[in-house]
Structures are given as structure tokens and as C-alpha cells.
């Protein structure tokens, strides 16, 4: 184990951070955080989570030309359903959306909270004006599901994060023929003891295809005497079989540093649900700061992939 040479941060923070706060929202919310991101119709779309004053969450929408200055829609994009099965499982709020574009359709996975626990809902849209709920795609005690934006031999793949006391908070890969029925699950990576991600890991942004593998940004949690610290790391999954890991960076790529990451609704948190690729090998990464505001930064995809390959920690 040796120290790395001193170098500039791998993710360059946007000088205008935080890029979105509750002051930018035209309806009453307490926070703006943990947003899913995608490109649509030449613009960047952000679906962000907000806490209401009852402590439960809804999802708003914002759009941007450059990926840094966002205009917020006048109304929330998704609020807990009041109809049928979805109403029963979303009564405590909808949280942390991820967006995956596949075959021209935008799939949104979100955490659905209720008195029955937390599970994942799947919704879809083609225009970001209307949204249709498809199915609840996990049982309880699942959060952080990202769908790969490609099929593998006709099957969809996702990373998910079940919990078990024996194997706490690990990342798994599951498969589906139709986005509704999922199975064939295998564990792909686990927290590493006495490492920055030792307490919990979870999928973050929708995976990005690179020539060398799928780049997956994930969050890792470390418990301290001052509570948990949430940081971001990167893993590279095989292009043809994303259940196989090629490498995971031993070092985190982002940690809470700015004042709005260090203090807020939950202190010491950077938490990503989305990133978008540029044409020139760059990637814009988005994260919630302290569960309170939205932040953005830029990195080179190649640098992130190198980090997964050059200084890897084992998947288990
Ligand atoms: C996780 C989730 C995230 C949140 C993070 C830090 O368990 O609840 O939505 O950002 O904790 O509070």
C-alpha cells in the first residue's frame, strides 16, 4: 500500500455549485437532491428529489442547455400515486430516481416508500411531459436500482442492492426478459472491511458504455464517530456480461468537501443518481450535497476507467 502522487481532483467541481437549490423551485420544498439525469431532445433533463415539510419526498423536473444552468418545471413530475397498488407502496414518498434510455423509451427507477418498507418502482416516458407507472419491480428492502441502457442477448440487466444481515448492502446483478420479471441474480461486489466503502455500497448513476467496459459510479459509506460519510467510487463491468467486474478503483473519486456537502439535511453526503457523457470523452457527474442541494462536476471517462484498472480493490 503506497500513497498516490499528488494530482488534481479526478472530478472537477462546477464553479457554480450548488447548481440547484430549493430557492430555484417554484413550489414549496425543503431540499433538491439525488437527481437522475439524461439527454432528451438536445437538452439535459434532471429529475430531482425534494423533501416536503412532512418529511416525505416527491420528484421534480428541470431542463438545461449546457448541463449546469437548469430551469425548473412549474409542477412536480412525480408525486406518490393515489391509485391501486402503487398508492399502497408509495404512500411515504418517491425518492432517488435513475433514468435509462433504451429503444427510445426513458425508464425511470425510483424508491417507493410505504408502511411496507422500500421497494423499487419502474415508470416510463417518451416525452417527459407524461409519465406512466409500469410495475413495482422488487420486493421490500431494495433501493438503488440502475438498468443498463442496452440488452444482453435479448435480456435487460440491472444492478440492484438487496440487504441481508449476513452480507450487508452489496451490489447484485439481475436479468429480465420484459423489465417486469427479474431473476438470475448474482452478487457482483461487496463492501471491503476497513475501506472507505466498508459499511454499504449501492449503484449510483446509470452505467456508461466505454470501449473498455461499463463504467458504474457507486456510493460507499463509512461509519465514523461523527456518523456516516457517503462518498463516490467507480467500477468497471464487462461489456458483454455486466455481472462480471473488470476492476474497481481502490480510491474514492469524490468525497464531501464543499460547505453544502459537509452540512445540510444529512451532513457529509455526496450521493449520485446520474451522469451524462459528452461527445469528446468527458462526463458530467451530478450529485446531491448533504441531501439538500444539487451539484455537478466534470471528469474524463478515460481517467475514471484507468483508475478502475490501475489500482483495483477486489470485488469481494
Ligand atoms: C441513503 C438514502 C439516500 C441518501 C443517503 C444519505 O440511505 O436514503 O437517499 O442520500 O442515505 O442520507
Short mmCIF file of C-alpha atoms and ligand atoms in Angstrom, two decimals:
data_model
loop_
_atom_site.label_atom_id
_atom_site.label_comp_id
_atom_site.label_asym_id
_atom_site.label_seq_id
_atom_site.Cartn_x
_atom_site.Cartn_y
_atom_site.Cartn_z
CA UNK A 1 0.00 0.00 0.00
CA UNK A 2 1.55 3.30 -1.10
CA UNK A 3 0.35 6.88 -1.30
CA UNK A 4 -0.59 8.14 -4.76
CA UNK A 5 1.33 11.11 -6.16
CA UNK A 6 -0.46 14.42 -5.61
CA UNK A 7 -2.65 15.24 -8.61
CA UNK A 8 -5.63 17.46 -9.47
CA UNK A 9 -9.03 16.04 -8.41
CA UNK A 10 -10.37 13.49 -10.89
CA UNK A 11 -13.79 15.16 -10.79
CA UNK A 12 -13.59 18.92 -11.32
CA UNK A 13 -16.41 20.58 -9.42
CA UNK A 14 -18.57 23.11 -11.27
CA UNK A 15 -17.64 26.61 -10.03
CA UNK A 16 -21.36 27.44 -9.81
CA UNK A 17 -22.11 24.68 -7.30
CA UNK A 18 -24.61 24.17 -5.90
CA UNK A 19 -26.30 24.28 -9.31
CA UNK A 20 -29.84 23.85 -7.94
CA UNK A 21 -31.31 24.63 -4.53
CA UNK A 22 -34.79 24.88 -3.04
CA UNK A 23 -34.76 28.62 -3.82
CA UNK A 24 -34.93 27.71 -7.54
CA UNK A 25 -38.10 25.65 -7.13
CA UNK A 26 -41.43 27.37 -7.83
CA UNK A 27 -43.36 25.28 -5.27
CA UNK A 28 -42.65 24.66 -1.58
CA UNK A 29 -39.87 22.14 -0.95
CA UNK A 30 -37.11 21.83 1.63
CA UNK A 31 -34.39 20.10 -0.45
CA UNK A 32 -33.29 19.40 -4.05
CA UNK A 33 -31.07 16.34 -4.29
CA UNK A 34 -30.25 12.86 -5.64
CA UNK A 35 -31.28 13.56 -9.24
CA UNK A 36 -31.43 11.23 -12.23
CA UNK A 37 -30.07 12.73 -15.45
CA UNK A 38 -30.42 12.04 -19.16
CA UNK A 39 -30.22 13.67 -22.58
CA UNK A 40 -33.53 14.29 -24.33
CA UNK A 41 -34.29 16.32 -27.45
CA UNK A 42 -30.93 18.13 -27.45
CA UNK A 43 -31.18 19.11 -23.78
CA UNK A 44 -30.27 17.66 -20.42
CA UNK A 45 -33.17 16.59 -18.24
CA UNK A 46 -32.88 16.32 -14.49
CA UNK A 47 -35.42 14.51 -12.30
CA UNK A 48 -34.65 15.58 -8.76
CA UNK A 49 -35.89 14.51 -5.36
CA UNK A 50 -37.29 17.02 -2.90
CA UNK A 51 -38.37 16.65 0.70
CA UNK A 52 -41.69 18.21 1.59
CA UNK A 53 -42.23 19.63 5.05
CA UNK A 54 -43.91 16.39 6.13
CA UNK A 55 -40.52 14.66 5.62
CA UNK A 56 -41.69 12.70 2.58
CA UNK A 57 -40.28 13.05 -0.92
CA UNK A 58 -41.54 13.90 -4.40
CA UNK A 59 -39.74 14.17 -7.77
CA UNK A 60 -39.41 17.42 -9.76
CA UNK A 61 -38.13 18.12 -13.27
CA UNK A 62 -35.60 20.63 -14.63
CA UNK A 63 -34.03 21.10 -18.07
CA UNK A 64 -30.77 22.61 -19.26
CA UNK A 65 -28.95 23.50 -22.46
CA UNK A 66 -25.43 23.25 -21.04
CA UNK A 67 -25.90 20.78 -18.20
CA UNK A 68 -25.10 23.34 -15.49
CA UNK A 69 -27.84 26.02 -15.61
CA UNK A 70 -31.24 24.41 -15.11
CA UNK A 71 -34.78 25.73 -15.50
CA UNK A 72 -37.26 24.05 -13.18
CA UNK A 73 -40.70 22.88 -14.35
CA UNK A 74 -43.68 24.63 -12.70
CA UNK A 75 -45.09 21.42 -11.19
CA UNK A 76 -43.62 18.24 -9.69
CA UNK A 77 -43.01 15.40 -12.18
CA UNK A 78 -43.97 12.51 -9.89
CA UNK A 79 -45.77 12.52 -6.56
CA UNK A 80 -46.90 9.40 -4.67
CA UNK A 81 -49.59 7.64 -6.63
CA UNK A 82 -53.14 7.70 -5.33
CA UNK A 83 -54.28 4.75 -7.42
CA UNK A 84 -54.26 1.00 -6.87
CA UNK A 85 -51.16 -0.98 -5.96
CA UNK A 86 -48.79 1.95 -6.48
CA UNK A 87 -50.71 4.03 -3.91
CA UNK A 88 -50.26 1.28 -1.32
CA UNK A 89 -46.47 1.16 -1.85
CA UNK A 90 -45.68 4.87 -2.43
CA UNK A 91 -47.62 6.42 0.45
CA UNK A 92 -44.44 7.55 2.26
CA UNK A 93 -42.87 9.08 -0.84
CA UNK A 94 -40.94 8.58 -4.07
CA UNK A 95 -37.16 9.03 -3.99
CA UNK A 96 -33.82 8.89 -5.83
CA UNK A 97 -34.81 8.42 -9.50
CA UNK A 98 -32.46 6.97 -12.12
CA UNK A 99 -33.16 7.36 -15.84
CA UNK A 100 -32.16 4.85 -18.53
CA UNK A 101 -32.87 5.41 -22.23
CA UNK A 102 -33.38 2.18 -24.14
CA UNK A 103 -35.12 1.72 -27.51
CA UNK A 104 -36.26 5.38 -27.46
CA UNK A 105 -38.06 4.94 -24.16
CA UNK A 106 -36.94 6.55 -20.90
CA UNK A 107 -37.16 4.14 -17.98
CA UNK A 108 -37.27 5.65 -14.52
CA UNK A 109 -36.46 3.51 -11.48
CA UNK A 110 -37.29 5.12 -8.13
CA UNK A 111 -37.52 4.13 -4.48
CA UNK A 112 -41.13 3.72 -3.36
CA UNK A 113 -41.58 4.08 0.41
CA UNK A 114 -44.58 2.90 2.41
CA UNK A 115 -45.51 1.25 5.70
CA UNK A 116 -44.44 -1.99 3.96
CA UNK A 117 -40.82 -0.84 3.51
CA UNK A 118 -38.90 0.44 0.49
CA UNK A 119 -39.06 -1.16 -2.94
CA UNK A 120 -38.34 -0.09 -6.49
CA UNK A 121 -40.94 1.27 -8.88
CA UNK A 122 -40.48 1.40 -12.64
CA UNK A 123 -42.10 4.20 -14.66
CA UNK A 124 -41.60 5.21 -18.28
CA UNK A 125 -41.95 8.24 -20.51
CA UNK A 126 -41.16 9.18 -24.10
CA UNK A 127 -41.55 12.96 -23.74
CA UNK A 128 -41.02 13.93 -20.07
CA UNK A 129 -44.49 15.52 -20.12
CA UNK A 130 -46.49 12.48 -19.11
CA UNK A 131 -45.24 9.51 -17.14
CA UNK A 132 -46.71 6.04 -16.86
CA UNK A 133 -46.08 3.64 -13.99
CA UNK A 134 -45.19 0.18 -15.26
CA UNK A 135 -44.62 -2.08 -12.28
CA UNK A 136 -43.08 -2.47 -8.85
CA UNK A 137 -40.00 -4.48 -9.75
CA UNK A 138 -38.61 -5.59 -6.39
CA UNK A 139 -39.95 -6.76 -3.09
CA UNK A 140 -39.28 -4.74 0.08
CA UNK A 141 -35.84 -3.66 1.34
CA UNK A 142 -34.41 -2.77 -2.05
CA UNK A 143 -33.13 0.66 -3.11
CA UNK A 144 -30.73 1.95 -5.76
CA UNK A 145 -31.64 0.05 -8.93
CA UNK A 146 -29.95 1.09 -12.20
CA UNK A 147 -30.90 -0.50 -15.53
CA UNK A 148 -28.21 -0.94 -18.22
CA UNK A 149 -29.07 1.08 -21.35
CA UNK A 150 -28.62 -1.96 -23.65
CA UNK A 151 -29.95 -5.50 -23.85
CA UNK A 152 -27.69 -8.54 -23.49
CA UNK A 153 -28.76 -11.44 -25.74
CA UNK A 154 -32.30 -10.07 -25.64
CA UNK A 155 -32.37 -9.61 -21.86
CA UNK A 156 -32.39 -6.45 -19.77
CA UNK A 157 -29.84 -6.21 -16.95
CA UNK A 158 -29.85 -4.17 -13.79
CA UNK A 159 -27.69 -3.60 -10.74
CA UNK A 160 -29.62 -3.83 -7.51
CA UNK A 161 -28.92 -3.65 -3.83
CA UNK A 162 -30.71 -6.15 -1.59
CA UNK A 163 -29.98 -6.24 2.12
CA UNK A 164 -29.14 -9.19 4.31
CA UNK A 165 -27.65 -9.23 7.82
CA UNK A 166 -25.17 -11.91 6.72
CA UNK A 167 -23.98 -10.00 3.63
CA UNK A 168 -24.84 -6.37 4.28
CA UNK A 169 -25.56 -3.90 1.48
CA UNK A 170 -23.84 -5.44 -1.55
CA UNK A 171 -24.39 -4.85 -5.28
CA UNK A 172 -26.06 -7.61 -7.31
CA UNK A 173 -26.90 -8.05 -11.00
CA UNK A 174 -30.32 -9.35 -12.14
CA UNK A 175 -31.84 -10.09 -15.55
CA UNK A 176 -35.25 -9.74 -17.17
CA UNK A 177 -36.93 -10.61 -20.47
CA UNK A 178 -39.58 -7.88 -20.12
CA UNK A 179 -38.45 -5.33 -17.44
CA UNK A 180 -41.13 -6.70 -15.09
CA UNK A 181 -39.95 -10.18 -14.09
CA UNK A 182 -36.37 -10.20 -12.77
CA UNK A 183 -34.14 -13.07 -11.72
CA UNK A 184 -30.89 -14.94 -12.33
CA UNK A 185 -29.43 -12.70 -9.60
CA UNK A 186 -25.73 -12.86 -8.74
CA UNK A 187 -23.70 -10.82 -6.27
CA UNK A 188 -21.10 -8.73 -8.11
CA UNK A 189 -19.36 -6.60 -5.47
CA UNK A 190 -19.34 -6.16 -1.71
CA UNK A 191 -18.11 -3.58 0.78
CA UNK A 192 -14.48 -4.14 1.80
CA UNK A 193 -13.64 -4.17 5.54
CA UNK A 194 -11.80 -1.11 6.84
CA UNK A 195 -12.03 0.57 3.44
CA UNK A 196 -13.83 3.86 2.59
CA UNK A 197 -16.83 1.82 1.42
CA UNK A 198 -16.88 -0.72 4.26
CA UNK A 199 -20.42 -0.22 5.62
CA UNK A 200 -22.58 -0.07 2.49
CA UNK A 201 -22.28 0.21 -1.24
CA UNK A 202 -25.01 0.92 -3.77
CA UNK A 203 -25.34 1.54 -7.51
CA UNK A 204 -25.37 5.27 -8.35
CA UNK A 205 -25.61 6.59 -11.91
CA UNK A 206 -26.95 4.63 -14.89
CA UNK A 207 -23.92 2.75 -16.30
CA UNK A 208 -21.99 4.39 -19.15
CA UNK A 209 -20.63 2.28 -22.04
CA UNK A 210 -16.92 2.79 -22.76
CA UNK A 211 -14.63 0.81 -25.08
CA UNK A 212 -13.10 -0.89 -22.05
CA UNK A 213 -16.26 -1.77 -20.14
CA UNK A 214 -19.35 -0.34 -18.43
CA UNK A 215 -18.36 2.46 -16.10
CA UNK A 216 -20.53 2.40 -12.97
CA UNK A 217 -20.44 5.19 -10.40
CA UNK A 218 -21.44 3.85 -6.99
CA UNK A 219 -21.71 5.22 -3.45
CA UNK A 220 -19.82 3.84 -0.50
CA UNK A 221 -20.45 4.52 3.16
CA UNK A 222 -18.03 4.62 6.10
CA UNK A 223 -19.25 4.92 9.70
CA UNK A 224 -17.32 7.32 11.91
CA UNK A 225 -17.76 8.63 15.47
CA UNK A 226 -19.47 11.57 13.75
CA UNK A 227 -21.92 9.39 11.78
CA UNK A 228 -21.80 8.04 8.24
CA UNK A 229 -19.79 9.57 5.38
CA UNK A 230 -21.12 9.00 1.83
CA UNK A 231 -18.54 9.10 -0.98
CA UNK A 232 -18.47 8.07 -4.65
CA UNK A 233 -16.39 5.36 -6.31
CA UNK A 234 -16.13 3.79 -9.77
CA UNK A 235 -16.27 0.20 -11.01
CA UNK A 236 -15.80 -1.24 -14.49
CA UNK A 237 -18.09 -4.12 -15.59
CA UNK A 238 -17.61 -6.41 -18.61
CA UNK A 239 -19.30 -5.15 -21.77
CA UNK A 240 -20.90 -8.46 -22.71
CA UNK A 241 -21.63 -9.65 -19.16
CA UNK A 242 -22.09 -6.79 -16.68
CA UNK A 243 -22.36 -9.29 -13.81
CA UNK A 244 -18.56 -9.61 -14.16
CA UNK A 245 -16.31 -6.93 -12.72
CA UNK A 246 -13.10 -5.96 -14.52
CA UNK A 247 -11.82 -3.56 -11.87
CA UNK A 248 -12.93 -1.28 -9.01
CA UNK A 249 -10.95 1.80 -8.06
CA UNK A 250 -9.38 1.37 -4.64
CA UNK A 251 -9.75 5.12 -4.06
CA UNK A 252 -12.93 7.14 -3.94
CA UNK A 253 -13.43 9.70 -6.72
CA UNK A 254 -15.50 12.21 -4.75
CA UNK A 255 -15.89 12.95 -1.03
CA UNK A 256 -17.85 15.67 0.80
CA UNK A 257 -15.67 18.80 0.83
CA UNK A 258 -17.71 21.89 -0.05
CA UNK A 259 -19.71 23.52 2.76
CA UNK A 260 -23.05 22.38 1.17
CA UNK A 261 -21.75 18.78 1.13
CA UNK A 262 -20.45 18.89 4.69
CA UNK A 263 -23.59 20.33 6.27
CA UNK A 264 -27.28 20.23 5.45
CA UNK A 265 -30.25 17.93 5.95
CA UNK A 266 -27.82 14.97 6.38
CA UNK A 267 -24.21 16.02 6.82
CA UNK A 268 -21.18 14.55 4.98
CA UNK A 269 -23.02 13.22 1.95
CA UNK A 270 -22.29 13.17 -1.78
CA UNK A 271 -24.79 10.84 -3.49
CA UNK A 272 -25.11 10.35 -7.26
CA UNK A 273 -28.07 9.06 -9.27
CA UNK A 274 -26.90 10.30 -12.69
CA UNK A 275 -24.16 11.25 -15.13
CA UNK A 276 -24.12 12.08 -18.85
CA UNK A 277 -21.41 11.55 -21.42
CA UNK A 278 -20.15 14.37 -23.69
CA UNK A 279 -19.14 13.95 -27.32
CA UNK A 280 -15.47 14.46 -26.52
CA UNK A 281 -14.78 11.74 -23.94
CA UNK A 282 -15.94 13.80 -21.00
CA UNK A 283 -18.63 13.01 -18.49
CA UNK A 284 -20.75 15.33 -16.38
CA UNK A 285 -21.47 13.82 -12.99
CA UNK A 286 -24.30 15.02 -10.73
CA UNK A 287 -24.69 14.50 -7.01
CA UNK A 288 -26.79 15.57 -4.10
CA UNK A 289 -24.86 17.54 -1.45
CA UNK A 290 -25.82 16.73 2.16
CA UNK A 291 -29.28 15.61 0.93
CA UNK A 292 -30.03 19.32 0.45
CA UNK A 293 -28.75 20.71 -2.91
CA UNK A 294 -27.68 19.52 -6.37
CA UNK A 295 -24.07 19.76 -7.50
CA UNK A 296 -22.26 18.89 -10.74
CA UNK A 297 -18.72 18.22 -11.90
CA UNK A 298 -16.79 17.08 -14.96
CA UNK A 299 -14.33 14.26 -15.49
CA UNK A 300 -12.64 12.37 -18.34
CA UNK A 301 -14.13 8.90 -18.87
CA UNK A 302 -10.68 7.53 -19.65
CA UNK A 303 -9.30 8.77 -16.32
CA UNK A 304 -12.12 7.05 -14.43
CA UNK A 305 -11.62 3.80 -16.37
CA UNK A 306 -7.83 3.96 -15.75
CA UNK A 307 -8.49 4.31 -12.06
CA UNK A 308 -10.61 1.12 -12.08
CA UNK A 309 -7.85 -0.80 -13.85
CA UNK A 310 -4.61 0.62 -12.42
CA UNK A 311 -5.31 0.47 -8.72
CA UNK A 312 -8.11 -2.04 -8.15
CA UNK A 313 -9.63 -3.29 -4.97
CA UNK A 314 -11.12 -6.83 -5.09
CA UNK A 315 -14.89 -7.10 -5.74
CA UNK A 316 -15.28 -9.24 -2.58
C1 LIG B 1 -29.31 6.69 1.83
C2 LIG B 1 -30.54 7.14 1.04
C3 LIG B 1 -30.17 8.33 0.16
C4 LIG B 1 -29.50 9.42 0.98
C5 LIG B 1 -28.35 8.82 1.81
C6 LIG B 1 -27.69 9.84 2.73
O1 LIG B 1 -29.64 5.63 2.67
O2 LIG B 1 -31.57 7.49 1.92
O3 LIG B 1 -31.35 8.83 -0.44
O4 LIG B 1 -28.97 10.40 0.13
O5 LIG B 1 -28.85 7.76 2.59
O6 LIG B 1 -28.61 10.34 3.65
#
